[in-house]
Coordinates of C-alpha atoms in Angstrom, one line a residue:
Chain F
X1 CA 91.0 98.1 107.5
X2 CA 91.4 94.9 105.8
X3 CA 91.3 94.6 102.3
X4 CA 90.4 91.7 99.8
X5 CA 91.7 91.8 96.3
X6 CA 89.7 89.4 93.6
X7 CA 92.5 89.2 90.8
X8 CA 89.5 88.4 87.8
X9 CA 86.9 90.8 87.2
X10 CA 85.6 88.5 84.3
X11 CA 86.2 84.9 83.9
X12 CA 85.0 83.1 80.5
X13 CA 85.3 79.5 80.3
X14 CA 83.9 76.4 78.1
X15 CA 81.7 73.3 80.4
X16 CA 84.3 71.2 81.5
X17 CA 87.0 73.5 81.9
X18 CA 89.2 73.6 85.1
X19 CA 88.4 76.9 87.2
X20 CA 90.5 78.7 90.0
X21 CA 89.7 82.3 90.9
X22 CA 92.2 84.1 92.8
X23 CA 91.1 85.6 96.3
X24 CA 94.0 87.9 98.4
X25 CA 93.7 89.4 101.8
X26 CA 95.9 92.3 103.5
X27 CA 95.6 91.0 107.3
X28 CA 98.2 88.8 109.0
X29 CA 96.9 87.4 111.7
X30 CA 94.1 84.8 112.4
X31 CA 91.4 84.7 110.0
X32 CA 88.2 83.5 108.9
X33 CA 87.7 83.0 105.3
X34 CA 84.6 83.1 103.2
X35 CA 83.4 82.4 99.6
X36 CA 80.1 83.6 98.5
X37 CA 78.2 82.8 95.3
X38 CA 75.0 85.3 93.3
X39 CA 73.7 83.2 90.7
X40 CA 71.6 85.2 88.2
X41 CA 68.5 86.8 90.1
X42 CA 69.3 85.1 93.0
X43 CA 70.4 85.7 96.9
X44 CA 73.9 85.6 97.7
X45 CA 74.4 81.9 99.3
X46 CA 77.5 80.5 101.2
X47 CA 79.7 78.5 99.0
X48 CA 82.3 77.3 101.3
X49 CA 84.2 78.5 104.9
X50 CA 87.4 78.3 106.3
X51 CA 87.6 78.8 109.9
X52 CA 90.5 76.6 111.0
X53 CA 92.0 73.4 110.6
X54 CA 92.5 71.4 107.2
X55 CA 93.6 74.4 104.8
X56 CA 91.5 72.6 102.2
X57 CA 88.1 73.1 102.5
X58 CA 85.3 71.6 100.4
X59 CA 82.0 73.4 99.7
X60 CA 78.7 72.9 97.8
X61 CA 78.6 71.8 94.1
X62 CA 82.1 70.7 94.0
X63 CA 83.9 73.8 94.7
X64 CA 87.1 73.5 97.2
X65 CA 89.3 76.3 98.2
X66 CA 93.0 76.5 99.9
X67 CA 94.0 78.6 102.3
X68 CA 97.9 79.3 102.2
X69 CA 98.0 81.7 105.1
X70 CA 102.0 82.8 103.9
X71 CA 100.4 83.7 100.8
X72 CA 97.4 85.5 102.2
X73 CA 95.4 83.6 99.6
X74 CA 92.2 81.7 99.3
X75 CA 91.8 80.4 95.7
X76 CA 88.8 79.0 95.0
X77 CA 88.8 75.6 92.5
X78 CA 86.6 73.7 90.3
X79 CA 88.2 70.7 88.4
X80 CA 85.0 71.0 85.9
X81 CA 82.2 73.8 85.5
X82 CA 79.2 73.5 84.2
X83 CA 76.9 76.0 82.5
X84 CA 75.3 76.1 85.9
X85 CA 78.3 77.6 87.5
X86 CA 77.8 81.1 85.6
X87 CA 77.1 83.3 88.3
X88 CA 79.3 86.1 90.5
X89 CA 81.6 84.8 93.1
X90 CA 82.7 86.9 95.9
X91 CA 85.8 86.3 98.6
X92 CA 85.0 87.6 101.9
X93 CA 87.4 88.0 105.0
X94 CA 86.8 88.6 108.9
X95 CA 90.1 89.4 110.8
X96 CA 90.3 88.9 114.5
X97 CA 91.9 92.1 115.1
X98 CA 90.8 95.5 113.5
X99 CA 87.6 94.0 112.1
X100 CA 84.6 94.9 114.2
X101 CA 81.8 93.0 115.7
X102 CA 82.0 90.4 112.8
X103 CA 81.9 92.3 110.0
X104 CA 83.0 91.3 106.7
X105 CA 85.2 92.6 103.9
X106 CA 84.6 91.3 100.3
X107 CA 85.9 91.3 97.2
X108 CA 84.9 93.2 94.3
X109 CA 83.9 90.2 92.7
X110 CA 84.3 87.9 89.8
X111 CA 81.6 87.1 87.0
X112 CA 82.2 83.7 85.9
X113 CA 80.4 82.9 82.4
X114 CA 80.6 79.3 81.4
X115 CA 79.8 78.7 77.7
X116 CA 77.3 75.3 76.9
Chain W
X30 CA 66.9 77.4 107.4
X31 CA 67.9 81.0 108.2
X32 CA 65.9 83.5 106.5
X33 CA 66.2 86.9 105.8
X34 CA 63.5 88.9 104.2
X35 CA 63.7 92.4 102.6
X36 CA 60.2 94.3 102.2
X37 CA 60.3 94.9 98.2
X38 CA 62.2 93.1 95.6
X39 CA 61.5 96.5 93.5
X40 CA 61.3 100.4 94.1
X41 CA 61.0 102.9 92.4
X42 CA 61.6 106.5 93.9
X43 CA 62.1 110.2 93.5
X44 CA 64.7 111.9 94.0
X45 CA 64.3 114.2 97.5
X46 CA 61.7 111.1 98.9
X47 CA 62.2 109.5 101.9
X48 CA 62.8 106.0 101.3
X49 CA 62.6 103.1 104.1
X50 CA 64.2 99.7 103.1
X51 CA 63.0 96.8 105.9
X52 CA 64.6 93.3 106.5
X53 CA 63.9 91.2 108.9
X54 CA 65.7 87.5 110.1
X55 CA 64.0 84.4 112.0
X56 CA 67.2 83.1 113.7
X57 CA 67.5 85.4 116.5
X58 CA 70.9 87.1 115.3
X59 CA 72.2 90.0 117.3
X60 CA 74.2 91.5 114.4
X61 CA 72.6 92.8 111.1
X62 CA 73.9 94.3 108.3
X63 CA 72.9 96.8 105.3
X64 CA 75.3 96.6 102.0
X65 CA 74.7 98.2 99.0
X66 CA 76.0 96.1 95.8
X67 CA 77.0 97.9 92.4
X68 CA 78.5 96.4 89.5
X69 CA 82.4 96.3 89.5
X70 CA 82.4 97.5 93.5
X71 CA 81.7 94.4 95.4
X72 CA 79.5 94.9 98.5
X73 CA 80.1 97.8 100.7
X74 CA 78.8 98.3 104.2
X75 CA 76.7 100.8 104.7
X76 CA 75.7 100.5 108.2
X77 CA 75.5 97.7 110.9
X78 CA 73.7 96.8 114.4
X79 CA 75.0 94.8 117.0
X80 CA 72.2 94.5 119.3
X81 CA 68.8 96.8 119.5
X82 CA 69.1 100.0 119.4
X83 CA 73.0 100.2 118.7
X84 CA 74.3 100.5 115.4
X85 CA 77.6 101.5 114.0
X86 CA 78.8 103.4 110.6
X87 CA 80.3 100.9 107.8
X88 CA 82.6 102.5 105.0
X89 CA 79.8 104.1 103.6
X90 CA 77.1 105.8 105.6
X91 CA 76.4 109.1 104.0
X92 CA 72.9 109.8 102.8
X93 CA 71.5 106.9 105.1
X94 CA 70.4 106.0 108.5
X95 CA 69.4 103.2 110.3
X96 CA 66.9 102.0 113.1
X97 CA 66.9 98.4 114.9
X98 CA 64.1 99.1 117.4
X99 CA 63.1 95.3 117.6
X100 CA 65.8 92.5 117.3
X101 CA 64.9 90.6 114.3
X102 CA 63.9 94.0 112.2
X103 CA 66.7 96.3 110.5
X104 CA 65.6 99.4 108.4
X105 CA 67.5 101.6 106.2
X106 CA 66.5 104.9 105.9
X107 CA 67.4 107.1 102.7
X108 CA 66.0 110.8 104.1
X109 CA 66.3 112.2 101.1
X110 CA 66.8 109.6 97.8
X111 CA 69.2 110.8 95.4
X112 CA 70.0 109.4 92.3
X113 CA 73.6 108.5 93.3
X114 CA 72.0 106.2 95.5
X115 CA 70.0 103.7 92.6
X116 CA 71.8 100.3 93.6
X117 CA 71.1 97.0 95.0
X118 CA 70.6 96.6 98.6
X119 CA 71.6 93.8 100.3
X120 CA 70.5 93.0 104.1
X121 CA 72.3 90.0 105.9
X122 CA 72.4 88.7 109.5
X123 CA 75.0 87.2 111.3
X124 CA 75.4 83.8 113.2
X125 CA 78.0 82.8 116.2
X126 CA 80.0 81.6 113.7
X127 CA 80.4 84.6 111.6
X128 CA 78.3 83.8 108.7
X129 CA 76.2 86.0 107.0
X130 CA 72.8 85.2 105.7
X131 CA 71.8 87.3 103.1
X132 CA 68.2 88.7 102.0
X133 CA 66.9 88.7 98.3
X134 CA 68.0 92.0 97.8
X135 CA 66.2 95.4 97.0
X136 CA 66.5 97.2 93.7
X137 CA 66.1 100.8 94.1
X138 CA 66.0 103.3 91.6
X139 CA 65.7 106.8 92.0
X140 CA 64.0 109.5 89.2

């Protein structure tokens, strides 16, 4: 089974600060990588995804993530956070092997709180 | 837009009751999933289905069963609800690019 680690359980920032949320996974082969976000009271929605090609992917609301294969990492970044970015963020991985029928493996989530 | 709907946003049941959670998707996706979400534990996969009448256990299937009689509908069943099944339950369906689309969730409280 795959494992996905999100290093920070809770991150607190002031508005305009830069954000980086860590995500590491255990599988060494071909992967599909995702970041999902859950705003307070809302359902999980896709922030960005990586399937292949340029390892720097851009998502909605100014977020980006970089896939570094040698480090098994897919860290999420945003240069300047806003109060509206307060949410829980989940990293997810699908591996090409040992991953039955498209199931994703999720990290435990990082709660981001942004103070105005 | 893909739409995944769940029958209830909030549900309160008593220990020992049989509980049905319903999920419907409108995009003809073959794969559907049930997760539970608990603080600090992220999303844990309970069951998934890759076609009508097909199902596979996820990581925490104990105490749950599922039903997929029609492609668009995937039901989660708690045969005899217990207090440790108090949780947020999320349904998802998956497209051919492996992106999963989530419903709004059902917050179940078992008293």
